[in-house]
Tab-separated table of C-alpha atoms in Angstrom:
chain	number	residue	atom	x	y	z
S	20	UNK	CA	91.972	206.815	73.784
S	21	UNK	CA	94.574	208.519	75.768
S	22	UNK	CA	97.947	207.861	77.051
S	23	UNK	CA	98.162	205.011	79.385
S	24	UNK	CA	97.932	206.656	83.197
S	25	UNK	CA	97.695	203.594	85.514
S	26	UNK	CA	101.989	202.418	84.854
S	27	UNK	CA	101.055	199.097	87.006
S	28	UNK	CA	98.308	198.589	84.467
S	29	UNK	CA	100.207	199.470	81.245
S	30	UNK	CA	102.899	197.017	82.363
S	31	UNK	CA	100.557	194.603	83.090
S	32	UNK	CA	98.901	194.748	79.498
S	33	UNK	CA	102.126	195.078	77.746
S	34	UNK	CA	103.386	191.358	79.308
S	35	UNK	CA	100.039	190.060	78.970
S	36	UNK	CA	99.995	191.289	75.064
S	37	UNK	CA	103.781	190.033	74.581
S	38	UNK	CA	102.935	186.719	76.130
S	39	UNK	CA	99.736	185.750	73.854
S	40	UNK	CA	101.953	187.122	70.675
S	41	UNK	CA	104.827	184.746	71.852
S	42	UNK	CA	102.460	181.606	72.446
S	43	UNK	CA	100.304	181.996	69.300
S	44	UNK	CA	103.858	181.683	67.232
S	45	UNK	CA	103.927	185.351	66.206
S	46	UNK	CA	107.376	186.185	67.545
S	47	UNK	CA	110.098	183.852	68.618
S	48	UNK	CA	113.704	183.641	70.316
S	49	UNK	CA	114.152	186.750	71.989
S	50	UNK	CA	112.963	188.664	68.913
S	51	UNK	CA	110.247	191.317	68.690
S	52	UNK	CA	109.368	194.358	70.896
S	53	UNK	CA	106.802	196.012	72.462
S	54	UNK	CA	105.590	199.605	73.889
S	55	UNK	CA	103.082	201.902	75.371
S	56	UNK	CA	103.050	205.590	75.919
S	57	UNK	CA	102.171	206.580	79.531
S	58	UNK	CA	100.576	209.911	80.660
S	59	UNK	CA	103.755	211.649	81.404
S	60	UNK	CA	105.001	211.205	77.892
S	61	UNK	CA	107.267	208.947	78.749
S	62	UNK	CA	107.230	205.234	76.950
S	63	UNK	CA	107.371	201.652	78.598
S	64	UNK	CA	109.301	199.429	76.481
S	65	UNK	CA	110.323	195.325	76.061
S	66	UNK	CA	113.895	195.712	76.891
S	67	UNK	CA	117.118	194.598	74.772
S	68	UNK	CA	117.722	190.673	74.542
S	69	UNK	CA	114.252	189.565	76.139
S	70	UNK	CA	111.665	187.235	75.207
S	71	UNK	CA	108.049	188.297	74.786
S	72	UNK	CA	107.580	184.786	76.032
S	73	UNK	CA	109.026	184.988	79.471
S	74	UNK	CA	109.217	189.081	80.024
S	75	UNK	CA	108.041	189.920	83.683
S	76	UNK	CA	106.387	193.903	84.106
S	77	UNK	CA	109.264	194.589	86.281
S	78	UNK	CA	111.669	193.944	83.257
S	79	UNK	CA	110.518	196.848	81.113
S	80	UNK	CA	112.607	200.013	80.235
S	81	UNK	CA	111.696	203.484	80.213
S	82	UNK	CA	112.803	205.859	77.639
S	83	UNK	CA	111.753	209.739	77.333
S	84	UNK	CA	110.229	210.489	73.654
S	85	UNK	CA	113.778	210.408	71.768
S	86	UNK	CA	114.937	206.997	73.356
S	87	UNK	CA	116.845	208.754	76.042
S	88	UNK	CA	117.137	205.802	79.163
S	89	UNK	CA	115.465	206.950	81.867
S	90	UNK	CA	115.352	203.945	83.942
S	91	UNK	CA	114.736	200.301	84.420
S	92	UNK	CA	116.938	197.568	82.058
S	93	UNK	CA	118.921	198.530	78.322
S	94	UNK	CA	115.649	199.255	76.578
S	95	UNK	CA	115.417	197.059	72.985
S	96	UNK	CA	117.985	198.295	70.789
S	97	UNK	CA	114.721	199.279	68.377
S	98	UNK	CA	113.665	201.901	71.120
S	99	UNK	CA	114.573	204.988	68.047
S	100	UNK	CA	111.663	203.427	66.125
S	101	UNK	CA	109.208	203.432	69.008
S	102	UNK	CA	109.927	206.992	70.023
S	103	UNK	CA	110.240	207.852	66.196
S	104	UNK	CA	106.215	206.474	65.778
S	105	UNK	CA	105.356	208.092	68.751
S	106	UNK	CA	106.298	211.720	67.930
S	107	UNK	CA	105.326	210.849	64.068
S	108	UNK	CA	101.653	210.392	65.718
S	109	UNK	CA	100.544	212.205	69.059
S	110	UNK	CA	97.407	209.947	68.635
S	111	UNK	CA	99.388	206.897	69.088
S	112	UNK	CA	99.826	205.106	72.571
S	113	UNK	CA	101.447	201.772	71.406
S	114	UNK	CA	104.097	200.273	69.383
S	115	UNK	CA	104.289	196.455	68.571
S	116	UNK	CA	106.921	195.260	66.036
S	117	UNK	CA	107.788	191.293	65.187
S	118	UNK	CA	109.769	189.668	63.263
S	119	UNK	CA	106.449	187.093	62.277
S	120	UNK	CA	107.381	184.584	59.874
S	121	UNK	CA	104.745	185.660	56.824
S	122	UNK	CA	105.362	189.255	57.084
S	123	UNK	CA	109.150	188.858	57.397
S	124	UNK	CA	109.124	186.394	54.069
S	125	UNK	CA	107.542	189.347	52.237
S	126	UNK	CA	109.656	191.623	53.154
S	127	UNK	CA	112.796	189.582	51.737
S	128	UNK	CA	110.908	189.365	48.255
S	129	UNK	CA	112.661	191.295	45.405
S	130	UNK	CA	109.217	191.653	43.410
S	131	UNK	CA	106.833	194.337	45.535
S	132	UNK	CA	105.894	197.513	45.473
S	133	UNK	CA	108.179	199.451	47.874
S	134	UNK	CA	105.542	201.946	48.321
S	135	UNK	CA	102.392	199.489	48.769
S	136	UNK	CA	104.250	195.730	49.639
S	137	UNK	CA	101.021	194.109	50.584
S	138	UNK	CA	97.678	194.136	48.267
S	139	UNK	CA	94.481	195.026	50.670
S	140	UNK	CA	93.110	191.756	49.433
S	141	UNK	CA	90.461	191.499	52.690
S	142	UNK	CA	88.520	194.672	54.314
S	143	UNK	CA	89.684	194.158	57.204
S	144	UNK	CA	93.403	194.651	56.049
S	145	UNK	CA	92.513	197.612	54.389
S	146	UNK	CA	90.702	199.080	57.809
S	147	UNK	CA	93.701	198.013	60.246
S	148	UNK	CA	96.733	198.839	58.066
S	149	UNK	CA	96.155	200.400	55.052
S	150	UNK	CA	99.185	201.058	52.377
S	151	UNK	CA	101.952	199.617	53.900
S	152	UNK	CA	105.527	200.989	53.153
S	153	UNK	CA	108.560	199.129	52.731
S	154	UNK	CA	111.633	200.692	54.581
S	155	UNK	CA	114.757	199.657	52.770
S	156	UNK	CA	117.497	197.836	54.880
S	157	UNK	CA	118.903	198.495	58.239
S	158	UNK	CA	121.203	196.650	60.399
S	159	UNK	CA	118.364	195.784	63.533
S	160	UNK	CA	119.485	199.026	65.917
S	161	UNK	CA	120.963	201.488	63.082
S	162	UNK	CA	119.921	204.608	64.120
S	163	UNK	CA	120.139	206.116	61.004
S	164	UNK	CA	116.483	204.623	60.329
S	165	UNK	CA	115.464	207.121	62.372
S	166	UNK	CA	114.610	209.996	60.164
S	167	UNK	CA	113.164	207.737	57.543
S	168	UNK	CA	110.758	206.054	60.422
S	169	UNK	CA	109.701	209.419	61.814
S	170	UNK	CA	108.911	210.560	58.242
S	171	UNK	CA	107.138	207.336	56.902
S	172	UNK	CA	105.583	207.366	59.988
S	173	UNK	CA	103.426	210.828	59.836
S	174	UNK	CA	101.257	208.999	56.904
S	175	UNK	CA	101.066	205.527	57.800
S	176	UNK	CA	100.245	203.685	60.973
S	177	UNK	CA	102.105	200.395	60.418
S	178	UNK	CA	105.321	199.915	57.889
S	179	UNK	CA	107.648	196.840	56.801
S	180	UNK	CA	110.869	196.863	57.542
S	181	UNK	CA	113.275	195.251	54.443
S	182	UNK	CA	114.906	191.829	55.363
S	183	UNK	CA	113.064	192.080	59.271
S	184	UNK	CA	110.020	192.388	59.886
S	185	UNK	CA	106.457	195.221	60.404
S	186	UNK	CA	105.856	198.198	62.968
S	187	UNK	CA	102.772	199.052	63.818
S	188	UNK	CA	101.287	201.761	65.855
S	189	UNK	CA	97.780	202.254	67.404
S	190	UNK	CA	95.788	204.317	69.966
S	191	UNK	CA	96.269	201.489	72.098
S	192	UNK	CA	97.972	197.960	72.699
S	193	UNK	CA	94.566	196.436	71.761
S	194	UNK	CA	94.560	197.856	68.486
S	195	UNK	CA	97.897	197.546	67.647
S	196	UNK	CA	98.347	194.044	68.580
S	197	UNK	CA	94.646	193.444	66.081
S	198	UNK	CA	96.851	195.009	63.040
S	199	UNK	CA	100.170	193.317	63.101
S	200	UNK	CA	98.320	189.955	63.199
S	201	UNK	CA	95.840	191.154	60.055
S	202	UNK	CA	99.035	192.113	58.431
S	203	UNK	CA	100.904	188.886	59.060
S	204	UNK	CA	97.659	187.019	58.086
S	205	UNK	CA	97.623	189.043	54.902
S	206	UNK	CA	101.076	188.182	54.392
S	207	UNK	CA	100.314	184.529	54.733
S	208	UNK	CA	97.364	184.892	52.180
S	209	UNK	CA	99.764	186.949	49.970
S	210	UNK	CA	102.451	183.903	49.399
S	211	UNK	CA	99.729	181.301	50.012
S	212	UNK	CA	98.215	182.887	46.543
S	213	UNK	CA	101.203	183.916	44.402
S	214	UNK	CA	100.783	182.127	40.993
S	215	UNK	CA	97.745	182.604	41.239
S	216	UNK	CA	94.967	185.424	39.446
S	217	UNK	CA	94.059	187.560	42.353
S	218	UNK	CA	90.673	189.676	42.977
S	219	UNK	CA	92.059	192.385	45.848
S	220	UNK	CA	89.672	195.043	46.754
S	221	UNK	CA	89.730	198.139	44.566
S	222	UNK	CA	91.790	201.364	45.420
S	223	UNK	CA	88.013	202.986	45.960
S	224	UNK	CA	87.237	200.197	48.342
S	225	UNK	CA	90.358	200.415	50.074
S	226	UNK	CA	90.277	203.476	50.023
S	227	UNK	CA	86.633	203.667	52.156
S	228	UNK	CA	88.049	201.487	54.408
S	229	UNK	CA	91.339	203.127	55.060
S	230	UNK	CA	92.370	203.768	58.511
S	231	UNK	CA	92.376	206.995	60.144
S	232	UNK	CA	94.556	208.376	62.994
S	233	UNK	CA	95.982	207.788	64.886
């Protein structure tokens, strides 16, 4: 997969992907973001204070590779993490973060692993995410994330953010889009079974499963 060349198309896929996140409950209010890297290296983004359920493709922001506004509306105030992901991981050509209910709960729990917050307790969590980081707290637009995302970012294709919500990247919308829902159904299974003796896959079978780039 490369970058996205056709911008009518990208747009068109990017409110076509926000809208079936927004009706399927994923994302609500005006929260939630979404982006695609086009051929010229510049990025298509959601933009600031929009819903993913009513977003039109000529809403969408453009922002060079470190969130300078190029053109279009106030890109989402998250734009730094897009652009961070995207230089983090050249084979990367979306970004799709939510604030989805399961994955958000886990990231407000005081007992997980910073490192590792989910267990890869189905193969298909362990081929569409992986280890999943937990980034401690931000205020939602604090730049000074930024480092921290880039960083993370280089190792691991999707993160949690504390008190907020995931981020994942893929090598395209498609893929992306697959990932944050296996992670927020893994979330779901996660508090659905707390209390309860669990049989997750073992670190050798996660680990043959693990994602690769991008």
């Amino acid at each position: 997969m490369t970058a996205y060349a056709d911008e009518s198309a990208a747009r068109l896929l990017i409110v076509r992907t926000a809208r079936s996140l927004f009706t399927r409950g994923l994302t609500h209010g005006s929260t939630g973001n979404l982006s695609v890297r086009l051929t010229d290296g510049s990025l298509l983004l959601t933009p600031t204070g929009s819903s993913l359920g009513t977003v039109q493709e000529a809403d969408l922001s453009r922002t060079d590779l470190h969130g300078k506004h190029l053109d279009g509306p106030r890109p989402t105030k998250e734009a730094f993490l897009h652009a961070a992901f995207y230089r983090a991981r050249p084979g990367a050509h979306a970004v799709v973060h939510l604030h989805s209910t399961h994955a958000a709960a886990v990231s407000c729990l005081a007992s997980v692993d910073p490192a590792n917050v989910l267990p890869p307790l189905t193969a298909y969590y362990a081929m569409r995410v992986g280890a999943l980081p937990l980034l401690p707290y931000h205020a939602p637009g604090d730049g000074s994330l930024e480092p921290l995302a880039e960083r993370t970012a280089r190792t691991h294709r999707a993160v949690l953010l504390a008190n907020h919500g995931p981020v994942v990247a893929g090598a395209s919308m498609e893929q992306a889009a697959d990932a944050i829902e296996e992670l927020e159904e893994t979330a779901k299974l996660h508090l659905l079974l707390r209390g309860h003796g669990t049989r997750p896959l073992t670190p050798e079978q996660a680990a043959a499963l693990a994602p690769t780039s991008p």
